[in-house]
Amino acid sequence: MTLSYYKEELKKTATSLAKSGKGILAVDESTKTIGKRLASINVENTEDNRKAYRGLLFTTEGLGEYISGAILFEETLFQDHKDGESMVTKLEKLGIIPGIKVDKGLRPLAGGYNVETFCSGLDGLVERASDYYAQGARFAKWRAVLQITSDGCPSKLSIKENAWGLARYARSVQESGLVPIIEPEILMDGSHGINKTAEVQEEVIKEVYMACEQNGVYLEGTLLKPSMTVQGAECNEKVSPEKIAELTIRTMERAVPAAVPGIVFLSGGLSEEAASVYLNLMNKIIRKANWNIGFSYGRALQHSCLKAWKGDDITAGQKALLARAQANSEASKGCYVAGSQPSSDEALFVAGYKY
Ligand code: 13P
């Protein structure tokens, strides 16, 4: 099959994922990363425990009202719930579209600065994507990471390489019918101010879309997953939520083509409450382009849920998940009232975060 065969379907899937009032649940943590999450509630990182936790998420009644898609790690895409039904079927029953993380992780970028990386996984990607499609996945994720440092990162080389990798990935999975979520994350690590983030992010996203054009990526069948335009985690400057929303939207307006149906932000280490508040403020701004401004949160949707579940309390875990999903659904329509749903203010930032 080719991209032209899938065009209509890609557009339809991307539009369904970016529906107003809905967002994406990112649960594609690698086995090592989910291990850290489980360790924080004293649960051992076994396949059964991973299955129990993700099974809890995917059987939360009513979740499909707020969540349009869920990004899975490969293990989960091919896994059955303990009642014997596949995880894919569980999601489909809730009206949630299954997606899959297809990158193979970050590698050091030869020729770049110390901390710089490129995202691996292009080899055989068209074929792998086609297997994932056969298993029920309809969209994909690829996370490229850039960092701002006082000694000149991100370098031109790293911006070019990561943008090119994202575009190659996007074109490759579209050939197999999967909508690519294009994720150029700017880490919060660093002491730079918000204006520096805005300047770098604008350059990075413009480069991404230039590479997409050169690779013939079908933009109507894609989504962008950026970080919000925030100051570095070690920056002393106090920036208001309103300023963050304003600069984030300005960056998107300057760099994201109007043909892209949706922008789904990652939470990147923001607290649950901050992630909802910033999203809500962005949706109050009158925008120049028509993209849906939504969410694709990992930590900011799961933190309270994990703590409430503690390994055995399914009801409490599902209640906490539903509360954050509803809050972010409201925020994506600009009608979230801060504090109206139980949430945590705990910063979820981890230096040098690996997925
Ligand atoms: P966070 O929302 O925890 O940053 O994760 C989203 C994600 O999918 C990162 O790739």
mmCIF file of C-alpha atoms and ligand atoms in Angstrom:
data_model
loop_
_atom_site.group_PDB
_atom_site.id
_atom_site.type_symbol
_atom_site.label_atom_id
_atom_site.label_comp_id
_atom_site.label_asym_id
_atom_site.label_seq_id
_atom_site.Cartn_x
_atom_site.Cartn_y
_atom_site.Cartn_z
ATOM 1 C CA MET A 1 0.000 0.000 0.000
ATOM 2 C CA THR A 2 1.055 3.612 -0.364
ATOM 3 C CA LEU A 3 0.323 6.954 1.204
ATOM 4 C CA SER A 4 -2.201 7.864 -1.507
ATOM 5 C CA TYR A 5 -4.173 4.683 -0.678
ATOM 6 C CA TYR A 6 -4.485 5.736 2.978
ATOM 7 C CA LYS A 7 -4.965 9.510 2.573
ATOM 8 C CA GLU A 8 -8.698 9.681 3.348
ATOM 9 C CA GLU A 9 -8.363 7.338 6.291
ATOM 10 C CA LEU A 10 -5.379 9.250 7.703
ATOM 11 C CA LYS A 11 -7.307 12.486 7.583
ATOM 12 C CA LYS A 12 -10.292 10.881 9.280
ATOM 13 C CA THR A 13 -8.187 9.311 12.034
ATOM 14 C CA ALA A 14 -6.285 12.553 12.710
ATOM 15 C CA THR A 15 -9.539 14.515 12.861
ATOM 16 C CA SER A 16 -11.084 11.991 15.269
ATOM 17 C CA LEU A 17 -8.019 12.133 17.510
ATOM 18 C CA ALA A 18 -8.127 15.936 17.519
ATOM 19 C CA LYS A 19 -11.831 16.229 18.285
ATOM 20 C CA SER A 20 -12.765 19.183 20.486
ATOM 21 C CA GLY A 21 -12.980 18.245 24.162
ATOM 22 C CA LYS A 22 -10.889 15.101 23.757
ATOM 23 C CA GLY A 23 -7.231 14.280 24.161
ATOM 24 C CA ILE A 24 -4.727 11.468 24.134
ATOM 25 C CA LEU A 25 -3.603 9.295 27.020
ATOM 26 C CA ALA A 26 0.133 8.555 26.683
ATOM 27 C CA VAL A 27 0.837 5.190 28.305
ATOM 28 C CA ASP A 28 3.732 4.102 26.137
ATOM 29 C CA GLU A 29 6.398 4.164 28.835
ATOM 30 C CA SER A 30 9.209 1.750 28.099
ATOM 31 C CA THR A 31 9.531 -1.238 30.457
ATOM 32 C CA LYS A 32 12.295 0.588 32.334
ATOM 33 C CA THR A 33 10.310 3.819 32.760
ATOM 34 C CA ILE A 34 7.080 2.134 33.870
ATOM 35 C CA GLY A 35 9.301 0.270 36.342
ATOM 36 C CA LYS A 36 10.210 3.599 37.960
ATOM 37 C CA ARG A 37 6.545 4.578 38.185
ATOM 38 C CA LEU A 38 5.594 1.253 39.736
ATOM 39 C CA ALA A 39 8.537 1.449 42.157
ATOM 40 C CA SER A 40 7.174 4.798 43.405
ATOM 41 C CA ILE A 41 4.131 2.908 44.760
ATOM 42 C CA ASN A 42 6.140 -0.162 45.811
ATOM 43 C CA VAL A 43 4.844 -2.394 43.034
ATOM 44 C CA GLU A 44 7.245 -4.763 41.328
ATOM 45 C CA ASN A 45 7.893 -4.308 37.586
ATOM 46 C CA THR A 46 6.537 -7.643 36.317
ATOM 47 C CA GLU A 47 4.537 -8.274 33.159
ATOM 48 C CA ASP A 48 1.495 -9.144 35.291
ATOM 49 C CA ASN A 49 1.687 -5.873 37.208
ATOM 50 C CA ARG A 50 2.132 -3.830 34.038
ATOM 51 C CA LYS A 51 -0.872 -5.649 32.599
ATOM 52 C CA ALA A 52 -2.913 -5.033 35.760
ATOM 53 C CA TYR A 53 -2.133 -1.305 35.745
ATOM 54 C CA ARG A 54 -2.766 -0.726 32.062
ATOM 55 C CA GLY A 55 -5.814 -3.003 32.242
ATOM 56 C CA LEU A 56 -7.195 -0.683 34.925
ATOM 57 C CA LEU A 57 -6.732 2.327 32.648
ATOM 58 C CA PHE A 58 -8.365 0.658 29.660
ATOM 59 C CA THR A 59 -11.468 -0.496 31.526
ATOM 60 C CA THR A 60 -12.319 2.881 33.059
ATOM 61 C CA GLU A 61 -15.958 3.349 32.201
ATOM 62 C CA GLY A 62 -16.697 6.683 30.552
ATOM 63 C CA LEU A 63 -13.046 7.398 29.695
ATOM 64 C CA GLY A 64 -13.892 7.610 25.990
ATOM 65 C CA GLU A 65 -15.924 10.728 26.681
ATOM 66 C CA TYR A 66 -12.679 12.634 27.340
ATOM 67 C CA ILE A 67 -9.990 10.548 25.655
ATOM 68 C CA SER A 68 -9.831 9.983 21.885
ATOM 69 C CA GLY A 69 -6.680 7.840 21.676
ATOM 70 C CA ALA A 70 -4.168 5.956 23.808
ATOM 71 C CA ILE A 71 -0.497 5.516 22.905
ATOM 72 C CA LEU A 72 0.754 2.055 23.831
ATOM 73 C CA PHE A 73 4.129 0.449 24.224
ATOM 74 C CA GLU A 74 4.590 -2.565 21.906
ATOM 75 C CA GLU A 75 4.117 -5.058 24.749
ATOM 76 C CA THR A 76 0.632 -3.667 25.481
ATOM 77 C CA LEU A 77 -0.498 -3.577 21.846
ATOM 78 C CA PHE A 78 -0.046 -7.363 21.659
ATOM 79 C CA GLN A 79 -1.217 -8.071 25.222
ATOM 80 C CA ASP A 80 -4.459 -9.490 26.575
ATOM 81 C CA HIS A 81 -6.253 -8.210 29.648
ATOM 82 C CA LYS A 82 -6.351 -10.771 32.448
ATOM 83 C CA ASP A 83 -9.975 -11.575 31.520
ATOM 84 C CA GLY A 84 -8.687 -12.830 28.147
ATOM 85 C CA GLU A 85 -9.874 -9.955 25.954
ATOM 86 C CA SER A 86 -7.151 -8.025 24.123
ATOM 87 C CA MET A 87 -6.121 -4.566 25.322
ATOM 88 C CA VAL A 88 -6.966 -3.295 21.832
ATOM 89 C CA THR A 89 -10.544 -4.581 22.193
ATOM 90 C CA LYS A 90 -10.825 -2.981 25.632
ATOM 91 C CA LEU A 91 -9.890 0.386 24.134
ATOM 92 C CA GLU A 92 -12.177 -0.025 21.150
ATOM 93 C CA LYS A 93 -15.089 -0.788 23.514
ATOM 94 C CA LEU A 94 -14.490 2.590 25.171
ATOM 95 C CA GLY A 95 -14.369 4.321 21.777
ATOM 96 C CA ILE A 96 -10.638 5.027 22.158
ATOM 97 C CA ILE A 97 -8.291 4.671 19.164
ATOM 98 C CA PRO A 98 -5.178 2.562 19.890
ATOM 99 C CA GLY A 99 -1.797 4.042 18.957
ATOM 100 C CA ILE A 100 1.780 2.831 19.240
ATOM 101 C CA LYS A 101 5.168 4.288 20.096
ATOM 102 C CA VAL A 102 7.367 3.293 17.159
ATOM 103 C CA ASP A 103 10.692 4.951 17.944
ATOM 104 C CA LYS A 104 13.501 2.877 19.394
ATOM 105 C CA GLY A 105 14.769 5.531 21.761
ATOM 106 C CA LEU A 106 17.385 8.268 21.885
ATOM 107 C CA ARG A 107 21.036 7.777 20.926
ATOM 108 C CA PRO A 108 24.009 10.127 21.299
ATOM 109 C CA LEU A 109 24.349 12.413 18.286
ATOM 110 C CA ALA A 110 27.846 12.061 16.844
ATOM 111 C CA GLY A 111 29.132 15.545 16.025
ATOM 112 C CA GLY A 112 26.674 17.219 18.406
ATOM 113 C CA TYR A 113 27.289 18.596 21.897
ATOM 114 C CA ASN A 114 27.514 16.307 24.933
ATOM 115 C CA VAL A 115 23.827 16.066 25.790
ATOM 116 C CA GLU A 116 22.529 15.943 22.227
ATOM 117 C CA THR A 117 20.705 12.952 20.820
ATOM 118 C CA PHE A 118 18.904 11.694 17.755
ATOM 119 C CA CYS A 119 15.889 9.410 17.789
ATOM 120 C CA SER A 120 16.455 5.901 16.389
ATOM 121 C CA GLY A 121 14.071 3.426 14.763
ATOM 122 C CA LEU A 122 13.801 4.212 11.038
ATOM 123 C CA ASP A 123 15.111 0.839 9.820
ATOM 124 C CA GLY A 124 12.232 -1.398 8.728
ATOM 125 C CA LEU A 125 9.709 1.150 10.009
ATOM 126 C CA VAL A 126 7.246 0.862 7.097
ATOM 127 C CA GLU A 127 7.023 -2.912 7.683
ATOM 128 C CA ARG A 128 6.755 -2.622 11.480
ATOM 129 C CA ALA A 129 4.036 0.027 11.093
ATOM 130 C CA SER A 130 2.105 -2.299 8.835
ATOM 131 C CA ASP A 131 2.222 -5.063 11.506
ATOM 132 C CA TYR A 132 0.976 -2.566 14.097
ATOM 133 C CA TYR A 133 -1.854 -1.543 11.782
ATOM 134 C CA ALA A 134 -2.854 -5.199 11.391
ATOM 135 C CA GLN A 135 -2.940 -5.447 15.192
ATOM 136 C CA GLY A 136 -5.368 -2.497 15.435
ATOM 137 C CA ALA A 137 -3.124 0.558 15.858
ATOM 138 C CA ARG A 138 -4.190 3.610 13.848
ATOM 139 C CA PHE A 139 -1.624 6.192 14.915
ATOM 140 C CA ALA A 140 1.990 6.363 16.031
ATOM 141 C CA LYS A 141 4.379 8.412 18.123
ATOM 142 C CA TRP A 142 8.060 9.297 17.727
ATOM 143 C CA ARG A 143 9.727 11.427 20.403
ATOM 144 C CA ALA A 144 12.702 13.542 19.393
ATOM 145 C CA VAL A 145 14.322 15.523 22.173
ATOM 146 C CA LEU A 146 16.208 18.826 22.169
ATOM 147 C CA GLN A 147 17.763 20.612 25.063
ATOM 148 C CA ILE A 148 18.664 24.264 25.646
ATOM 149 C CA THR A 149 22.018 24.877 27.329
ATOM 150 C CA SER A 150 24.114 27.970 28.017
ATOM 151 C CA ASP A 151 26.887 26.605 25.752
ATOM 152 C CA GLY A 152 24.861 26.614 22.564
ATOM 153 C CA CYS A 153 22.441 23.662 22.485
ATOM 154 C CA PRO A 154 20.514 22.845 20.502
ATOM 155 C CA SER A 155 23.136 22.940 17.749
ATOM 156 C CA LYS A 156 22.079 23.462 14.125
ATOM 157 C CA LEU A 157 23.098 19.855 13.538
ATOM 158 C CA SER A 158 20.796 18.514 16.219
ATOM 159 C CA ILE A 159 17.858 20.644 15.018
ATOM 160 C CA LYS A 160 18.350 19.432 11.444
ATOM 161 C CA GLU A 161 18.836 15.782 12.318
ATOM 162 C CA ASN A 162 15.882 15.589 14.716
ATOM 163 C CA ALA A 163 13.567 17.429 12.314
ATOM 164 C CA TRP A 164 14.636 15.145 9.455
ATOM 165 C CA GLY A 165 14.136 12.025 11.588
ATOM 166 C CA LEU A 166 10.621 13.164 12.528
ATOM 167 C CA ALA A 167 9.726 13.806 8.888
ATOM 168 C CA ARG A 168 11.174 10.453 7.678
ATOM 169 C CA TYR A 169 9.217 8.701 10.432
ATOM 170 C CA ALA A 170 6.014 10.580 9.592
ATOM 171 C CA ARG A 171 6.214 9.694 5.913
ATOM 172 C CA SER A 172 7.113 6.061 6.686
ATOM 173 C CA VAL A 173 4.180 5.335 8.998
ATOM 174 C CA GLN A 174 1.737 7.158 6.710
ATOM 175 C CA GLU A 175 2.712 4.641 4.002
ATOM 176 C CA SER A 176 1.247 1.977 6.323
ATOM 177 C CA GLY A 177 -1.908 3.857 7.352
ATOM 178 C CA LEU A 178 -0.817 5.208 10.743
ATOM 179 C CA VAL A 179 -1.259 8.881 11.651
ATOM 180 C CA PRO A 180 2.102 10.173 12.880
ATOM 181 C CA ILE A 181 2.222 12.193 16.069
ATOM 182 C CA ILE A 182 5.222 14.424 15.479
ATOM 183 C CA GLU A 183 6.899 15.135 18.822
ATOM 184 C CA PRO A 184 9.828 17.544 18.977
ATOM 185 C CA GLU A 185 10.141 17.941 22.756
ATOM 186 C CA ILE A 186 12.199 20.789 24.171
ATOM 187 C CA LEU A 187 13.216 19.603 27.632
ATOM 188 C CA MET A 188 12.561 21.852 30.628
ATOM 189 C CA ASP A 189 16.123 21.260 31.882
ATOM 190 C CA GLY A 190 18.157 24.454 32.152
ATOM 191 C CA SER A 191 18.129 27.973 33.571
ATOM 192 C CA HIS A 192 17.137 29.851 30.384
ATOM 193 C CA GLY A 193 14.192 32.250 30.325
ATOM 194 C CA ILE A 194 10.914 31.800 28.465
ATOM 195 C CA ASN A 195 11.936 34.066 25.558
ATOM 196 C CA LYS A 196 14.882 31.800 24.807
ATOM 197 C CA THR A 197 12.561 28.776 24.758
ATOM 198 C CA ALA A 198 10.209 30.592 22.384
ATOM 199 C CA GLU A 199 13.045 31.491 20.022
ATOM 200 C CA VAL A 200 14.465 27.939 19.952
ATOM 201 C CA GLN A 201 11.090 26.249 19.697
ATOM 202 C CA GLU A 202 10.031 28.428 16.799
ATOM 203 C CA GLU A 203 13.200 27.504 14.907
ATOM 204 C CA VAL A 204 12.811 23.797 15.682
ATOM 205 C CA ILE A 205 9.157 23.539 14.632
ATOM 206 C CA LYS A 206 9.763 25.504 11.418
ATOM 207 C CA GLU A 207 12.586 23.103 10.563
ATOM 208 C CA VAL A 208 10.297 20.135 11.262
ATOM 209 C CA TYR A 209 7.688 21.385 8.784
ATOM 210 C CA MET A 210 10.322 22.193 6.194
ATOM 211 C CA ALA A 211 11.530 18.579 6.461
ATOM 212 C CA CYS A 212 7.916 17.359 6.272
ATOM 213 C CA GLU A 213 7.464 19.249 3.032
ATOM 214 C CA GLN A 214 10.640 17.775 1.562
ATOM 215 C CA ASN A 215 9.474 14.275 2.507
ATOM 216 C CA GLY A 216 5.957 14.714 1.131
ATOM 217 C CA VAL A 217 4.263 14.217 4.507
ATOM 218 C CA TYR A 218 0.486 14.573 4.235
ATOM 219 C CA LEU A 219 -0.103 17.247 6.899
ATOM 220 C CA GLU A 220 -3.884 16.738 7.153
ATOM 221 C CA GLY A 221 -3.104 13.234 8.399
ATOM 222 C CA THR A 222 -0.680 14.245 11.178
ATOM 223 C CA LEU A 223 -0.742 15.759 14.678
ATOM 224 C CA LEU A 224 1.929 17.860 16.389
ATOM 225 C CA LYS A 225 2.907 17.086 19.980
ATOM 226 C CA PRO A 226 5.073 19.922 21.293
ATOM 227 C CA SER A 227 6.122 20.914 24.772
ATOM 228 C CA MET A 228 4.620 24.139 26.059
ATOM 229 C CA THR A 229 6.734 27.275 25.792
ATOM 230 C CA VAL A 230 7.977 27.512 29.370
ATOM 231 C CA GLN A 231 11.134 28.793 31.041
ATOM 232 C CA GLY A 232 13.891 26.359 32.129
ATOM 233 C CA ALA A 233 13.219 24.414 35.325
ATOM 234 C CA GLU A 234 16.125 26.168 37.087
ATOM 235 C CA CYS A 235 15.233 29.662 35.878
ATOM 236 C CA ASN A 236 14.512 32.179 38.672
ATOM 237 C CA GLU A 237 12.280 34.364 36.531
ATOM 238 C CA LYS A 238 8.630 34.186 37.622
ATOM 239 C CA VAL A 239 6.383 33.780 34.582
ATOM 240 C CA SER A 240 2.589 33.937 34.804
ATOM 241 C CA PRO A 241 0.402 31.148 33.380
ATOM 242 C CA GLU A 242 -1.124 33.775 31.058
ATOM 243 C CA LYS A 243 2.303 34.605 29.618
ATOM 244 C CA ILE A 244 3.075 30.914 29.072
ATOM 245 C CA ALA A 245 -0.229 30.446 27.224
ATOM 246 C CA GLU A 246 0.349 33.570 25.132
ATOM 247 C CA LEU A 247 3.909 32.684 24.101
ATOM 248 C CA THR A 248 3.015 29.064 23.402
ATOM 249 C CA ILE A 249 0.213 30.089 21.051
ATOM 250 C CA ARG A 250 2.451 32.724 19.427
ATOM 251 C CA THR A 251 5.094 30.053 18.766
ATOM 252 C CA MET A 252 2.512 27.716 17.247
ATOM 253 C CA GLU A 253 1.021 30.484 15.088
ATOM 254 C CA ARG A 254 4.436 31.349 13.717
ATOM 255 C CA ALA A 255 5.502 27.781 12.979
ATOM 256 C CA VAL A 256 2.627 25.301 12.536
ATOM 257 C CA PRO A 257 0.809 25.149 9.180
ATOM 258 C CA ALA A 258 -2.969 25.581 9.304
ATOM 259 C CA ALA A 259 -3.357 22.250 7.457
ATOM 260 C CA VAL A 260 -2.408 20.361 10.656
ATOM 261 C CA PRO A 261 -5.702 19.388 12.332
ATOM 262 C CA GLY A 262 -4.511 19.298 15.923
ATOM 263 C CA ILE A 263 -1.791 20.232 18.373
ATOM 264 C CA VAL A 264 -1.683 17.913 21.371
ATOM 265 C CA PHE A 265 0.688 19.102 24.079
ATOM 266 C CA LEU A 266 2.851 16.861 26.248
ATOM 267 C CA SER A 267 3.064 17.658 29.952
ATOM 268 C CA GLY A 268 6.854 17.395 30.152
ATOM 269 C CA GLY A 269 7.191 17.464 33.946
ATOM 270 C CA LEU A 270 4.532 20.095 34.702
ATOM 271 C CA SER A 271 2.278 19.262 37.647
ATOM 272 C CA GLU A 272 -1.182 17.885 36.866
ATOM 273 C CA GLU A 273 -2.809 21.178 37.828
ATOM 274 C CA ALA A 274 -0.377 23.375 35.855
ATOM 275 C CA ALA A 275 -0.826 21.223 32.727
ATOM 276 C CA SER A 276 -4.602 21.748 32.916
ATOM 277 C CA VAL A 277 -4.415 25.460 33.754
ATOM 278 C CA TYR A 278 -2.019 26.326 30.890
ATOM 279 C CA LEU A 279 -4.072 24.313 28.398
ATOM 280 C CA ASN A 280 -7.225 26.039 29.542
ATOM 281 C CA LEU A 281 -5.680 29.503 29.128
ATOM 282 C CA MET A 282 -4.443 28.657 25.622
ATOM 283 C CA ASN A 283 -7.972 27.739 24.659
ATOM 284 C CA LYS A 284 -9.250 31.117 25.780
ATOM 285 C CA ILE A 285 -7.032 32.929 23.271
ATOM 286 C CA ILE A 286 -8.582 33.793 19.911
ATOM 287 C CA ARG A 287 -6.319 32.091 17.414
ATOM 288 C CA LYS A 288 -5.368 32.718 13.811
ATOM 289 C CA ALA A 289 -5.475 29.062 12.745
ATOM 290 C CA ASN A 290 -8.155 26.506 13.299
ATOM 291 C CA TRP A 291 -6.195 23.643 14.850
ATOM 292 C CA ASN A 292 -7.692 21.935 17.864
ATOM 293 C CA ILE A 293 -5.521 22.625 20.915
ATOM 294 C CA GLY A 294 -5.573 19.501 23.056
ATOM 295 C CA PHE A 295 -3.416 17.240 25.159
ATOM 296 C CA SER A 296 -1.420 14.034 24.989
ATOM 297 C CA TYR A 297 -0.298 13.745 28.581
ATOM 298 C CA GLY A 298 1.562 10.930 30.277
ATOM 299 C CA ARG A 299 2.568 11.999 33.768
ATOM 300 C CA ALA A 300 -0.106 14.707 34.103
ATOM 301 C CA LEU A 301 -2.894 12.155 33.496
ATOM 302 C CA GLN A 302 -1.469 9.237 35.440
ATOM 303 C CA HIS A 303 0.227 10.592 38.550
ATOM 304 C CA SER A 304 -2.780 10.725 40.910
ATOM 305 C CA CYS A 305 -4.181 7.545 39.376
ATOM 306 C CA LEU A 306 -1.047 5.550 40.185
ATOM 307 C CA LYS A 307 -0.970 6.894 43.717
ATOM 308 C CA ALA A 308 -4.645 6.070 44.255
ATOM 309 C CA TRP A 309 -4.331 2.571 42.769
ATOM 310 C CA LYS A 310 -1.294 1.624 44.897
ATOM 311 C CA GLY A 311 -1.255 -1.786 43.249
ATOM 312 C CA ASP A 312 -4.721 -2.982 44.237
ATOM 313 C CA ASP A 313 -7.400 -0.281 44.470
ATOM 314 C CA ILE A 314 -8.851 -0.300 40.959
ATOM 315 C CA THR A 315 -11.884 1.826 41.829
ATOM 316 C CA ALA A 316 -9.783 4.631 43.364
ATOM 317 C CA GLY A 317 -7.305 4.517 40.464
ATOM 318 C CA GLN A 318 -10.046 4.773 37.846
ATOM 319 C CA LYS A 319 -11.745 7.606 39.706
ATOM 320 C CA ALA A 320 -8.505 9.610 39.788
ATOM 321 C CA LEU A 321 -7.842 8.975 36.093
ATOM 322 C CA LEU A 322 -11.339 10.015 35.119
ATOM 323 C CA ALA A 323 -11.028 13.225 37.161
ATOM 324 C CA ARG A 324 -7.845 14.324 35.324
ATOM 325 C CA ALA A 325 -9.246 13.247 31.958
ATOM 326 C CA GLN A 326 -12.374 15.326 32.550
ATOM 327 C CA ALA A 327 -10.346 18.318 33.764
ATOM 328 C CA ASN A 328 -8.179 18.273 30.632
ATOM 329 C CA SER A 329 -11.194 17.751 28.397
ATOM 330 C CA GLU A 330 -12.690 20.921 29.905
ATOM 331 C CA ALA A 331 -9.334 22.701 29.566
ATOM 332 C CA SER A 332 -9.218 21.821 25.886
ATOM 333 C CA LYS A 333 -12.457 23.745 25.487
ATOM 334 C CA GLY A 334 -11.297 26.623 27.676
ATOM 335 C CA CYS A 335 -13.851 25.957 30.409
ATOM 336 C CA TYR A 336 -11.787 24.316 33.158
ATOM 337 C CA VAL A 337 -12.180 25.834 36.601
ATOM 338 C CA ALA A 338 -8.839 25.437 38.387
ATOM 339 C CA GLY A 339 -9.117 23.142 41.384
ATOM 340 C CA SER A 340 -12.593 21.876 40.414
ATOM 341 C CA GLN A 341 -11.274 18.307 40.114
ATOM 342 C CA PRO A 342 -8.922 16.550 42.508
ATOM 343 C CA SER A 343 -5.357 16.998 41.256
ATOM 344 C CA SER A 344 -1.795 17.228 42.417
ATOM 345 C CA ASP A 345 0.442 20.309 42.463
ATOM 346 C CA GLU A 346 3.530 18.143 42.721
ATOM 347 C CA ALA A 347 6.067 19.038 40.015
ATOM 348 C CA LEU A 348 6.711 15.921 37.927
ATOM 349 C CA PHE A 349 9.908 17.244 36.367
ATOM 350 C CA VAL A 350 12.808 14.800 36.100
ATOM 351 C CA ALA A 351 16.180 16.066 34.820
ATOM 352 C CA GLY A 352 17.222 14.477 31.493
ATOM 353 C CA TYR A 353 13.902 12.631 31.231
ATOM 354 C CA LYS A 354 13.971 9.391 29.249
ATOM 355 C CA TYR A 355 10.784 7.768 28.066
HETATM 356 P P1 13P B 1 4.496 13.534 29.542
HETATM 357 O O1 13P B 1 3.143 14.166 29.414
HETATM 358 O O2 13P B 1 4.697 12.811 30.845
HETATM 359 O O3 13P B 1 5.610 14.482 29.205
HETATM 360 O O4 13P B 1 4.567 12.374 28.475
HETATM 361 C C1 13P B 1 3.990 12.521 27.251
HETATM 362 C C2 13P B 1 4.743 11.745 26.249
HETATM 363 O O5 13P B 1 4.178 10.946 25.543
HETATM 364 C C3 13P B 1 6.179 11.997 26.096
HETATM 365 O O6 13P B 1 6.661 11.386 24.943
#
